[in-house]
Short mmCIF file of C-alpha atoms and ligand atoms in Angstrom, two decimals:
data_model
loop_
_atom_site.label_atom_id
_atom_site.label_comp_id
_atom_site.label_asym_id
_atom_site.label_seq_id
_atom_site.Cartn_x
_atom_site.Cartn_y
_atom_site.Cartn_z
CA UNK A 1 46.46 31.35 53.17
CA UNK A 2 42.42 30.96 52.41
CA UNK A 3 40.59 28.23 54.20
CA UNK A 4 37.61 28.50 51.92
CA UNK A 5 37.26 27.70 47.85
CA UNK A 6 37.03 30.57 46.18
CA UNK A 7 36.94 32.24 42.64
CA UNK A 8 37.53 36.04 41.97
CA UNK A 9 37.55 37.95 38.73
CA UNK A 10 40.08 40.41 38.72
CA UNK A 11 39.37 41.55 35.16
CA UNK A 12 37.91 41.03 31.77
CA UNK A 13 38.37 41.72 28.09
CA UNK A 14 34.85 41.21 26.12
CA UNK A 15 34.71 37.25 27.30
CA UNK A 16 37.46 37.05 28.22
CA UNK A 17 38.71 36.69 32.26
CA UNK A 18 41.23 37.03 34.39
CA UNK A 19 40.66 35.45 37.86
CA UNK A 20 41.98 33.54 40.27
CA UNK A 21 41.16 30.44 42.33
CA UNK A 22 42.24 30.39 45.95
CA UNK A 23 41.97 27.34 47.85
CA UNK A 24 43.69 25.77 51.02
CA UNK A 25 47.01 24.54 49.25
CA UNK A 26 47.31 27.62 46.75
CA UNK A 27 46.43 29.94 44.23
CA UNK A 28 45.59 29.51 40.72
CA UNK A 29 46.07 32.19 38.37
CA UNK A 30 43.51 32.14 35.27
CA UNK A 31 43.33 31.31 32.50
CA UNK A 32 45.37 28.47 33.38
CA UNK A 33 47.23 25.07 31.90
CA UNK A 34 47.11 22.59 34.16
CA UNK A 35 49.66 19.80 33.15
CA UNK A 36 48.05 16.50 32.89
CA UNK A 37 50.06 14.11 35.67
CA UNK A 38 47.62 11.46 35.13
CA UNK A 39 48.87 9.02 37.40
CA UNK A 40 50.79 11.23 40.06
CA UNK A 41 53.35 12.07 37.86
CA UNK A 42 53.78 14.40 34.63
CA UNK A 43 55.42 12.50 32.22
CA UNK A 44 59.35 12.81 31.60
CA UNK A 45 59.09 15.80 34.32
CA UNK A 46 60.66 16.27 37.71
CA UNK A 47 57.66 18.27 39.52
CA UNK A 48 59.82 20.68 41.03
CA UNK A 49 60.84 21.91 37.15
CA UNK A 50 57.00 22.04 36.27
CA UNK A 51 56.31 24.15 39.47
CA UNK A 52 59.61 26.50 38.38
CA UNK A 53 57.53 26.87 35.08
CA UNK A 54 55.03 28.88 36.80
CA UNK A 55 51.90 25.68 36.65
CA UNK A 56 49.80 26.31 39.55
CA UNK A 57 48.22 23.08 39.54
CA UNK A 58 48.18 19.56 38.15
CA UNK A 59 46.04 16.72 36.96
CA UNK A 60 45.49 13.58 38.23
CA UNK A 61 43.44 10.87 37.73
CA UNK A 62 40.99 8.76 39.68
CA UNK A 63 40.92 5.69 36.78
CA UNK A 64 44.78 5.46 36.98
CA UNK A 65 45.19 5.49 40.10
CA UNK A 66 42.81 3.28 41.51
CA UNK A 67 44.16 0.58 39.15
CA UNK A 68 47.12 1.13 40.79
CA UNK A 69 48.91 1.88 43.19
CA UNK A 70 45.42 1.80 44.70
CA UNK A 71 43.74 4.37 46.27
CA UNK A 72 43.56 3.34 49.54
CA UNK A 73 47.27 2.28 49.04
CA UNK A 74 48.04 6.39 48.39
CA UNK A 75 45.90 7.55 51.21
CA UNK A 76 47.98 5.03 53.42
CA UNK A 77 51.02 7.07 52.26
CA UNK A 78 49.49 10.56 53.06
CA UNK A 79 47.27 11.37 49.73
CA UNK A 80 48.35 12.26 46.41
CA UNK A 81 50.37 15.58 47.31
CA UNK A 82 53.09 13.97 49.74
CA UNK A 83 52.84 10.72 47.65
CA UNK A 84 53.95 12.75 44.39
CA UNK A 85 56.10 15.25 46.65
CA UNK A 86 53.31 17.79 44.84
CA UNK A 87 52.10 20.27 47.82
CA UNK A 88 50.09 22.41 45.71
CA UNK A 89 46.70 22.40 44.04
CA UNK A 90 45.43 19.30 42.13
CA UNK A 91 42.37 18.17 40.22
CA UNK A 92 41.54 14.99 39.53
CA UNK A 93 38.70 13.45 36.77
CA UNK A 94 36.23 11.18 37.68
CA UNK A 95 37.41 8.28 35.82
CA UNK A 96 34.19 8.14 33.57
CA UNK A 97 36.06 9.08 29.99
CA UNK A 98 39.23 7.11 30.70
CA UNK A 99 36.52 4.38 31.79
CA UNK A 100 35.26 4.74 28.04
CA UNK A 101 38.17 5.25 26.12
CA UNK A 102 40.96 2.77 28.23
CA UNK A 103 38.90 0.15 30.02
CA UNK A 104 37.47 -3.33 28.18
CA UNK A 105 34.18 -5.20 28.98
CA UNK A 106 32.51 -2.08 30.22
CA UNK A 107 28.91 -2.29 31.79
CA UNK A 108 27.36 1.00 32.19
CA UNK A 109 24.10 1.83 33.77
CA UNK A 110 22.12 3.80 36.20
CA UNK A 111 24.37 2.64 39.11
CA UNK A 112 27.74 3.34 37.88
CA UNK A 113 29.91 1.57 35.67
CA UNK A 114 31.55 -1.64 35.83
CA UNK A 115 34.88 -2.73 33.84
CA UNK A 116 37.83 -5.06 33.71
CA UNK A 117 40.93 -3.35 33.80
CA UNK A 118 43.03 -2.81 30.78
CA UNK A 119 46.15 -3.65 33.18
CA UNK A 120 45.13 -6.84 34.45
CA UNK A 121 41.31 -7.67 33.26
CA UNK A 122 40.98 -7.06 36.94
CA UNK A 123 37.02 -6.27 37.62
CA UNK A 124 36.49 -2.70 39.10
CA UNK A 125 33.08 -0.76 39.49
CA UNK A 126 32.78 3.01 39.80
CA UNK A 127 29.98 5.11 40.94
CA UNK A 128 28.81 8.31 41.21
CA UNK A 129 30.39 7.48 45.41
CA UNK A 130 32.98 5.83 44.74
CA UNK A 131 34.56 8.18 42.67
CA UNK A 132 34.61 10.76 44.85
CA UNK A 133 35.18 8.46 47.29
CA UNK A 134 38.67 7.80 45.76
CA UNK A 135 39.04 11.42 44.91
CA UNK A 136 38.87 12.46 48.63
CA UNK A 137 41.52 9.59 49.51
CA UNK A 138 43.89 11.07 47.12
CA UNK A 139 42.65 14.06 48.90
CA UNK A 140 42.02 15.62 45.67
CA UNK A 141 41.63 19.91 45.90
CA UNK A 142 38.98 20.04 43.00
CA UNK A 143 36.94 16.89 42.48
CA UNK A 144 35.11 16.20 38.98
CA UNK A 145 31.74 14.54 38.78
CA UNK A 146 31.41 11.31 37.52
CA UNK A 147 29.96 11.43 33.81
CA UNK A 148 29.13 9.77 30.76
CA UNK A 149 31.25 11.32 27.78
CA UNK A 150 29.75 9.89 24.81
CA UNK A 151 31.43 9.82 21.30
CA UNK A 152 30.18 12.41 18.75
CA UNK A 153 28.17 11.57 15.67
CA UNK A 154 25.73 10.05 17.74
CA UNK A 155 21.92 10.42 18.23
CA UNK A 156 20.07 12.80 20.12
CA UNK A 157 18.05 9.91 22.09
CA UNK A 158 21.88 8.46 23.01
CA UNK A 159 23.35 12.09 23.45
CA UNK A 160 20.23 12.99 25.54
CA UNK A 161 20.04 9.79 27.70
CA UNK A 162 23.70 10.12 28.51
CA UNK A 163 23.22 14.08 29.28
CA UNK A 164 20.46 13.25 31.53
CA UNK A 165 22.11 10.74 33.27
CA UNK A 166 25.07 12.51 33.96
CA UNK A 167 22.81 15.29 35.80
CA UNK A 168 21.67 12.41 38.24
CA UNK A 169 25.14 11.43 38.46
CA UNK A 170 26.00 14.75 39.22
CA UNK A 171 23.46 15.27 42.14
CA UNK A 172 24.75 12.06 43.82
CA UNK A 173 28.29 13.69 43.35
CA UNK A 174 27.52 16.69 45.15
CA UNK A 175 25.94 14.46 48.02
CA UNK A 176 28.51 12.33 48.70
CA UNK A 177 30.90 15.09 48.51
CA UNK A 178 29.31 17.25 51.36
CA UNK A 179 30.24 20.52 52.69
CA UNK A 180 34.38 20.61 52.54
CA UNK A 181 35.21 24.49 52.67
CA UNK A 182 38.74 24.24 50.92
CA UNK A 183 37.91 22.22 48.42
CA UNK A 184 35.58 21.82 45.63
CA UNK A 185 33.26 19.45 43.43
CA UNK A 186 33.01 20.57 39.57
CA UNK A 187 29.71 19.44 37.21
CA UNK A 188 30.47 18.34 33.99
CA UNK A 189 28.17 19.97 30.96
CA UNK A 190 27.28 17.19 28.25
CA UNK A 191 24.86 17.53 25.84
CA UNK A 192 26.75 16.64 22.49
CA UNK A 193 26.92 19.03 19.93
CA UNK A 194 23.27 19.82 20.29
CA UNK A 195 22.41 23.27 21.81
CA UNK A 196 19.07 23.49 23.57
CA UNK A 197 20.65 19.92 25.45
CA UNK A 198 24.06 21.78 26.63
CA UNK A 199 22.08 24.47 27.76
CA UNK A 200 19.21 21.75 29.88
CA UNK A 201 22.42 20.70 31.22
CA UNK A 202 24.04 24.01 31.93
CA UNK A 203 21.00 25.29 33.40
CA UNK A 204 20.95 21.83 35.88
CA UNK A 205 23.95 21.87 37.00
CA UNK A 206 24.13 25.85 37.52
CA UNK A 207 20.75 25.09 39.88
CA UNK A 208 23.36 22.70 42.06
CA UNK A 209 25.35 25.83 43.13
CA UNK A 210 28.60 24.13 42.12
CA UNK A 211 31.64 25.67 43.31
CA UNK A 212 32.60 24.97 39.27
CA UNK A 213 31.79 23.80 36.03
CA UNK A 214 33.74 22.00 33.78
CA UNK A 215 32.43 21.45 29.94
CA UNK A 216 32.71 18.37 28.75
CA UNK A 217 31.83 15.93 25.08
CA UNK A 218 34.61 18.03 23.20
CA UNK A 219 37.77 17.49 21.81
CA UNK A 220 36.62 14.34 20.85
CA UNK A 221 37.70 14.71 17.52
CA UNK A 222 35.05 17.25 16.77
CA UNK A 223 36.11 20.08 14.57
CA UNK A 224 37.35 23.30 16.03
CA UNK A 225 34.44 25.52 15.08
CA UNK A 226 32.02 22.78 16.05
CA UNK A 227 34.00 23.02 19.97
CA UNK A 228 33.59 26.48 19.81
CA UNK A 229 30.04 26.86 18.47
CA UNK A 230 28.80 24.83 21.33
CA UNK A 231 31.11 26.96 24.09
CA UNK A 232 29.24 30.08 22.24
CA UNK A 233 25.90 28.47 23.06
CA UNK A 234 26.64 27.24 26.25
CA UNK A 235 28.93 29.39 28.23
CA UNK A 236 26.26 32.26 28.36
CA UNK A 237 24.55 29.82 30.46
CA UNK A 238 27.06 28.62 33.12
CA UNK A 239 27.45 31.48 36.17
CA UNK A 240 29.63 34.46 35.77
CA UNK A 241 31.08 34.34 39.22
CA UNK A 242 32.34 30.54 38.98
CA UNK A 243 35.57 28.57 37.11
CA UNK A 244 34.65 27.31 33.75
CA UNK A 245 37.13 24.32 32.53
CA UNK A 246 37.28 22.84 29.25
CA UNK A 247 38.75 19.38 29.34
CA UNK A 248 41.00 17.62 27.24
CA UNK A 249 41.95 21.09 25.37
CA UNK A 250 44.06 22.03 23.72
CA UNK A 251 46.22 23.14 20.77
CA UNK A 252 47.76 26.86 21.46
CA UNK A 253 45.11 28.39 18.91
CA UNK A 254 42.17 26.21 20.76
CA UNK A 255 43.03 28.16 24.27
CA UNK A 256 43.43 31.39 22.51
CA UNK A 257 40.17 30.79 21.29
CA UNK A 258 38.27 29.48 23.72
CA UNK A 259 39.38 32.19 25.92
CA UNK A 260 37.96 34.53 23.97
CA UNK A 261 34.86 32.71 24.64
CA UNK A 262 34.79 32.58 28.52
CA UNK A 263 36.71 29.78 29.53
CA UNK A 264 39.21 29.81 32.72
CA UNK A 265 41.26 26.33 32.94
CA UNK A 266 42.83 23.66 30.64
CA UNK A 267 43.82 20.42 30.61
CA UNK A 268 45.60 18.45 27.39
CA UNK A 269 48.13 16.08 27.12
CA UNK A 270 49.62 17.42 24.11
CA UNK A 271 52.38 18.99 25.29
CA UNK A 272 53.19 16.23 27.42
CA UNK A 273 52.66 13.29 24.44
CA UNK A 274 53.96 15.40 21.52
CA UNK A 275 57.04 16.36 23.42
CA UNK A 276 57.97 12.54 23.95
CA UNK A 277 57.06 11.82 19.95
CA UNK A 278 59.61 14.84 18.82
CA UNK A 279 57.07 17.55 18.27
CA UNK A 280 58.24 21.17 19.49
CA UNK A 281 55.54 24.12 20.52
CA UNK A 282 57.35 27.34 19.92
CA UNK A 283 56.50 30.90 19.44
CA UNK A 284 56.98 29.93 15.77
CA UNK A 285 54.46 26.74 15.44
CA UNK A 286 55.15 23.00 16.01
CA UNK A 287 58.62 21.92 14.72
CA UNK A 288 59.27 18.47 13.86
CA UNK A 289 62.28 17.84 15.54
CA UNK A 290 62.61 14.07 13.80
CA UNK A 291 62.64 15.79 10.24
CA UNK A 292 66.07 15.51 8.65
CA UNK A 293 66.06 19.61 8.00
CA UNK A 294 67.15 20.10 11.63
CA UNK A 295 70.40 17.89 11.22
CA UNK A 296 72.91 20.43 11.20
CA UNK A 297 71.05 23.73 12.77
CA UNK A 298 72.90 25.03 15.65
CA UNK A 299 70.43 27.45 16.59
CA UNK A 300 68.16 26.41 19.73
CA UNK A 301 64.70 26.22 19.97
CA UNK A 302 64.15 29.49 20.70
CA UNK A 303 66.74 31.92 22.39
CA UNK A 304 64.43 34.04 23.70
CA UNK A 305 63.21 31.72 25.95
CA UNK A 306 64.02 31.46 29.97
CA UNK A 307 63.50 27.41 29.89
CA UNK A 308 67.26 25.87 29.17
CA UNK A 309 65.43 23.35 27.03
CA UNK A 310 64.66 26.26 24.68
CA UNK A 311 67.46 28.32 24.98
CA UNK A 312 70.48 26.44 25.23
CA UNK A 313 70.51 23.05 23.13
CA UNK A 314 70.96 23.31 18.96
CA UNK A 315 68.00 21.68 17.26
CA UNK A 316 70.96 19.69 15.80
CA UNK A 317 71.03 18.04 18.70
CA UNK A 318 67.44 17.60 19.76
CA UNK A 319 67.03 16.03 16.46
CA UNK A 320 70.22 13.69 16.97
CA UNK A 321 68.12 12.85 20.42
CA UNK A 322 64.99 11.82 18.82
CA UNK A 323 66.31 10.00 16.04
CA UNK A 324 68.11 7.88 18.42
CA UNK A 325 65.26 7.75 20.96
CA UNK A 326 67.14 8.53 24.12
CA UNK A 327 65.26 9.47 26.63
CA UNK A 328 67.11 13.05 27.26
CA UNK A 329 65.31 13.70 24.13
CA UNK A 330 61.47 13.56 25.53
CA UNK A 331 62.44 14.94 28.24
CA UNK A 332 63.83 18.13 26.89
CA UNK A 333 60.71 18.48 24.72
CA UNK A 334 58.39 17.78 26.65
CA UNK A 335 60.33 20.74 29.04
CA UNK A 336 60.36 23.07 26.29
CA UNK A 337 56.32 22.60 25.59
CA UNK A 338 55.22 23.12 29.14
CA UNK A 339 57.67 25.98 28.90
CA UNK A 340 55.46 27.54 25.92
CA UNK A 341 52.61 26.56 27.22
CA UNK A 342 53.05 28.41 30.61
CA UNK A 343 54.63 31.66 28.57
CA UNK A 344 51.46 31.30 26.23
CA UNK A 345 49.01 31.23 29.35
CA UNK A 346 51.00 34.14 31.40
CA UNK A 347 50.86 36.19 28.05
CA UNK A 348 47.11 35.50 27.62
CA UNK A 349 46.91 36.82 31.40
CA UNK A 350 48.94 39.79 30.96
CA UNK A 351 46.68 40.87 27.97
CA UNK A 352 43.58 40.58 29.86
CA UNK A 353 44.25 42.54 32.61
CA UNK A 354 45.89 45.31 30.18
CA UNK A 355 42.58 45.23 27.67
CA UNK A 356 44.19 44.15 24.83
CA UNK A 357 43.56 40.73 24.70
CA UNK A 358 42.59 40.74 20.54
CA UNK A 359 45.39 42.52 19.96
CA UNK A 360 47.94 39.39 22.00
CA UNK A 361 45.77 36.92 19.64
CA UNK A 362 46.48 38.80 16.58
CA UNK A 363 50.07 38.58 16.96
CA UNK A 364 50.88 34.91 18.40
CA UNK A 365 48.82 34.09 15.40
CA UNK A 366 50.71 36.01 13.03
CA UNK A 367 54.06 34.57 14.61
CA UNK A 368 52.71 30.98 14.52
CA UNK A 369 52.09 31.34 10.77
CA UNK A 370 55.30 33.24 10.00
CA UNK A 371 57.24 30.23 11.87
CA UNK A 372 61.08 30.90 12.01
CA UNK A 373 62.86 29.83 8.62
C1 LIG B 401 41.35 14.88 25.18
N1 LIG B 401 39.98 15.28 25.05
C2 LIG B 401 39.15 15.14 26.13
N2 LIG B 401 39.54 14.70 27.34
C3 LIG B 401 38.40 14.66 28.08
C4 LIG B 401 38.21 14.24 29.39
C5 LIG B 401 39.34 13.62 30.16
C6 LIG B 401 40.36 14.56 30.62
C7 LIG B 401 41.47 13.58 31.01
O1 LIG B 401 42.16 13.21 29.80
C8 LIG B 401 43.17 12.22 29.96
O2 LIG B 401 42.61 11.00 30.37
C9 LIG B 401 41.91 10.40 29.26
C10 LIG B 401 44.18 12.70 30.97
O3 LIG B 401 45.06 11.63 31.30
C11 LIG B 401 45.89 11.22 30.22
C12 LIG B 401 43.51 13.17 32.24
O4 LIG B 401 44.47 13.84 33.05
C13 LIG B 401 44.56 13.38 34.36
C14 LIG B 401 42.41 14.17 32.00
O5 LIG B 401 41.72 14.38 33.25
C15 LIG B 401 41.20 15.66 33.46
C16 LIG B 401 36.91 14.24 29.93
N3 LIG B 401 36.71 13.81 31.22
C17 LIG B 401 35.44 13.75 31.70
N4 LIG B 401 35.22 13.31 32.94
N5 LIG B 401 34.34 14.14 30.95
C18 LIG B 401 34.49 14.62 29.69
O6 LIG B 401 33.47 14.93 29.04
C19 LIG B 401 35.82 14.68 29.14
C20 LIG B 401 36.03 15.14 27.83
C21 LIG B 401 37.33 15.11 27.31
N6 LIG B 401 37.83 15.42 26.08
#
C-alpha cells in the first residue's frame, strides 16, 4: 500500500496510455470509468456490485452533498468512504458546473459564487476554500479545482474572462489544499473551443505542478469532432507524466476516441441515467429496451457477458420491466451498462499494453454498427 499520489505509465500505443494511479486507499487502473455516485451513492447500485464490476473508483460531488446531508454532517460520520460503506478511491468535483447548471439566483464573481439552493432556495456560497474545504471533510482522494464552466457559443471576451479566472481560482485551490502526500488536487483546463486560450490555460496550470489535470468546457453539447479537435490542440500541452481526465464523457465511441488522443479517466452519467430510462449499452449498440420489438425475445442481453444482468434475463422481460416501470427494471440496466462499460475500459487496457489498440477500435466499432438482429 503507497502512502504517496502517484501516476505511472506502464505503456503506450501512439497516444494512447496505459497507467495507473496509486494512492493511499487503492489503485486505479487507466484508462478508467469512474461511475458517477454523485451524492454518495451510484444510482440503482449496491456499491459492493459496482466494485465486483472491476470500477476502481467513484464520483462524488461537493454541490450535492453540501446541500445535504451536509458536509460537516458526513465528516461527523467518518467522511464519505465509511459514510457510503465505499473504502476505495473517490473524486469529487468542485461544485462549480452543478453550481451553473442545478442552482437558481446564482451570483458569481471574483470571490466565489453565491446561490440559493435548488432543494430549498436555501442561500449557500462557494469559494475557491470552501470547496476544498468540503472536499477534504468528505475526505475526498482526488480533489477538483473550483471553476467556471461556461456554455459554448459564447464570446471570446466571456470564454477568456472565465478561463482566466478559473486559473486564479485554481492557484487559491492549490493553496488551500497544501501538501497532503496521498492525495491529490486536479486543475481544470477551460478555454472554450478556442485553441491558443486552452493552451494559456494548459500551459498555467501545468506551471502549478498539479498532481493532475482534468479538461474541462466539453460535452456541453458541443459536437464530437469539435471535443476532440480541442483535446488534439490541447493535450500536447498538459505533462506526459501526469493523469489527464475528461469530465462529463462519454458515449462508448467518445472514450474510444478520446483515448486515442491521450486521455486517462472518465466520468458520465450515461450509463447510470440511460439505464434507469430503458436504454441498454451492449457490444451490439444501445438497445431500446421500451420498444415493442423486444416483447417476445427470449434471448438476454448478451450471453457472453459475466454480469447476470446481461446474461441471464430475456429482453422479453427487461422490456415487460420498463414498460411497467418497476424498479427491478433500472436497476438491471443500469447493472448491465456499468457492466459494458467496465468490459469496454478493461478491453481498451488490454489493447494498449498488447500494441494494438487501432486494431480493438476497429472492431468494437464494426460490432456496434453490425448490432445483433
Ligand atoms: C456532462 N458533461 C460535463 N460534465 C462536466 C462537469 C461535471 C462533472 C459532473 O457531472 C455531473 O454533475 C453535473 C455528475 O453528477 C451527476 C458529477 O458526478 C459526481 C460529475 O462530477 C465529476 C464539469 N465539472 C467541472 N468542475 N468543470 C467542467 O468544466 C465540467 C465539464 C463537464 N461537462
Amino acid at each position: 500500500m503507497t502512502e504517496r499520489f502517484s501516476f505511472s505509465l506502464l505503456a503506450t500505443d501512439g497516444r494512447a496510455r496505459r497507467g495507473e494511479i496509486a494512492m493511499p486507499r487503492g489503485i486505479v487502473r487507466t484508462p478508467a470509468f469512474m461511475p458517477v455516485g454523485t451524492a454518495g451513492t451510484v444510482k440503482a447500485m449496491y456499491l459492493d456490485q459496482v466494485r465486483d464490476l472491476g470500477a476502481d473508483i467513484i464520483l462524488g460531488n461537493v454541490y450535492h452533498l453540501m446541500l445535504r446531508p451536509g458536509a460537516e454532517r458526513v465528516a461527523r460520520l467518518g467522511g464519505l468512504h465509511d459514510f457510503a460503506r465505499w473504502p476505495h478511491p473517490i473524486l469529487t468535483d468542485s461544485g462549480g458546473f452543478q453550481v451553473m447548471s442545478l442552482a437558481e439566483l446564482r451570483k458569481l464573481d471574483e470571490t466565489g459564487v453565491t446561490f440559493r439552493s435548488h432543494v430549498d432556495g436555501s442561500v449557500h456560497s462557494l469559494t475557491p476554500e470552501r470547496s476544498i474545504e468540503i472536499q477534504g471533510l468528505l475526505d475526498s482522494d482526488i480533489q477538483m479545482q473550483l471553476d467556471e464552466c461556461i456554455r459554448l457559443p459564447a464570446e471570446r471576451a466571456e470564454i477568456e474572462r472565465a478561463m482566466e479566472l478559473s486559473l486564479r481560482w485554481a492557484e487559491r485551490c492549490r493553496v488551500a489544499f497544501g501538501d497532503q502526500p496521498g492525495k491529490a488536487m486536479f486543475g481544470i483546463v477551460q478555454g472554450g473551443d478556442l485553441a491558443d486560450l486552452r493552451q494559456r490555460s494548459a500551459e498555467r496550470l501545468a506551471a502549478m505542478d498539479l498532481k493532475g489535470y482534468a479538461v474541462g468546457g466539453l460535452a456541453v453539447g458541443e459536437p464530437q469532432e469539435v471535443m476532440l479537435a480541442i483535446l488534439d490542440e490541447t493535450l500536447p500541452v498538459l505533462p506526459q507524466e501526469k493523469p489527464r481526465y475528461l469530465m462529463g464523457v462519454g458515449t462508448p465511441d467518445d472514450i474510444i476516441k478520446s483515448v486515442a488522443r491521450g486521455i486517462d479517466m472518465f466520468d458520465c452519467v450515461m450509463p447510470t441515467r440511460a439505464g434507469r430510462h430503458g436504454l441498454a449499452y451492449t457490444r451490439f449498440g444501445k438497445i431500446n429496451l421500451k420498444n415493442a420489438r423486444h416483447a417476445d425475445d427470449p434471448r438476454p442481453l448478451d450471453e457472453t457477458s459475466d454480469c447476470p444482468a446481461a446474461r441471464d434475463y430475456s429482453r422479453a422481460y427487461l422490456h415487460h420491466l420498463v414498460k411497467t416501470n418497476e424498479s427491478l427494471g433500472g436497476m438491471l440496466l443500469t447493472w448491465n451498462n456499468l457492466a459494458y462499460y467496465q468490459q469496454l475500459m478493461a478491453g481498451i487496457r488490454a489493447a494498449i499494453e498488447a500494441k494494438r489498440y487501432d486494431a480493438f477500435c476497429a472492431e468494437v466499432t464494426e460490432a456496434w454498427a453490425k448490432g445483433d438482429m
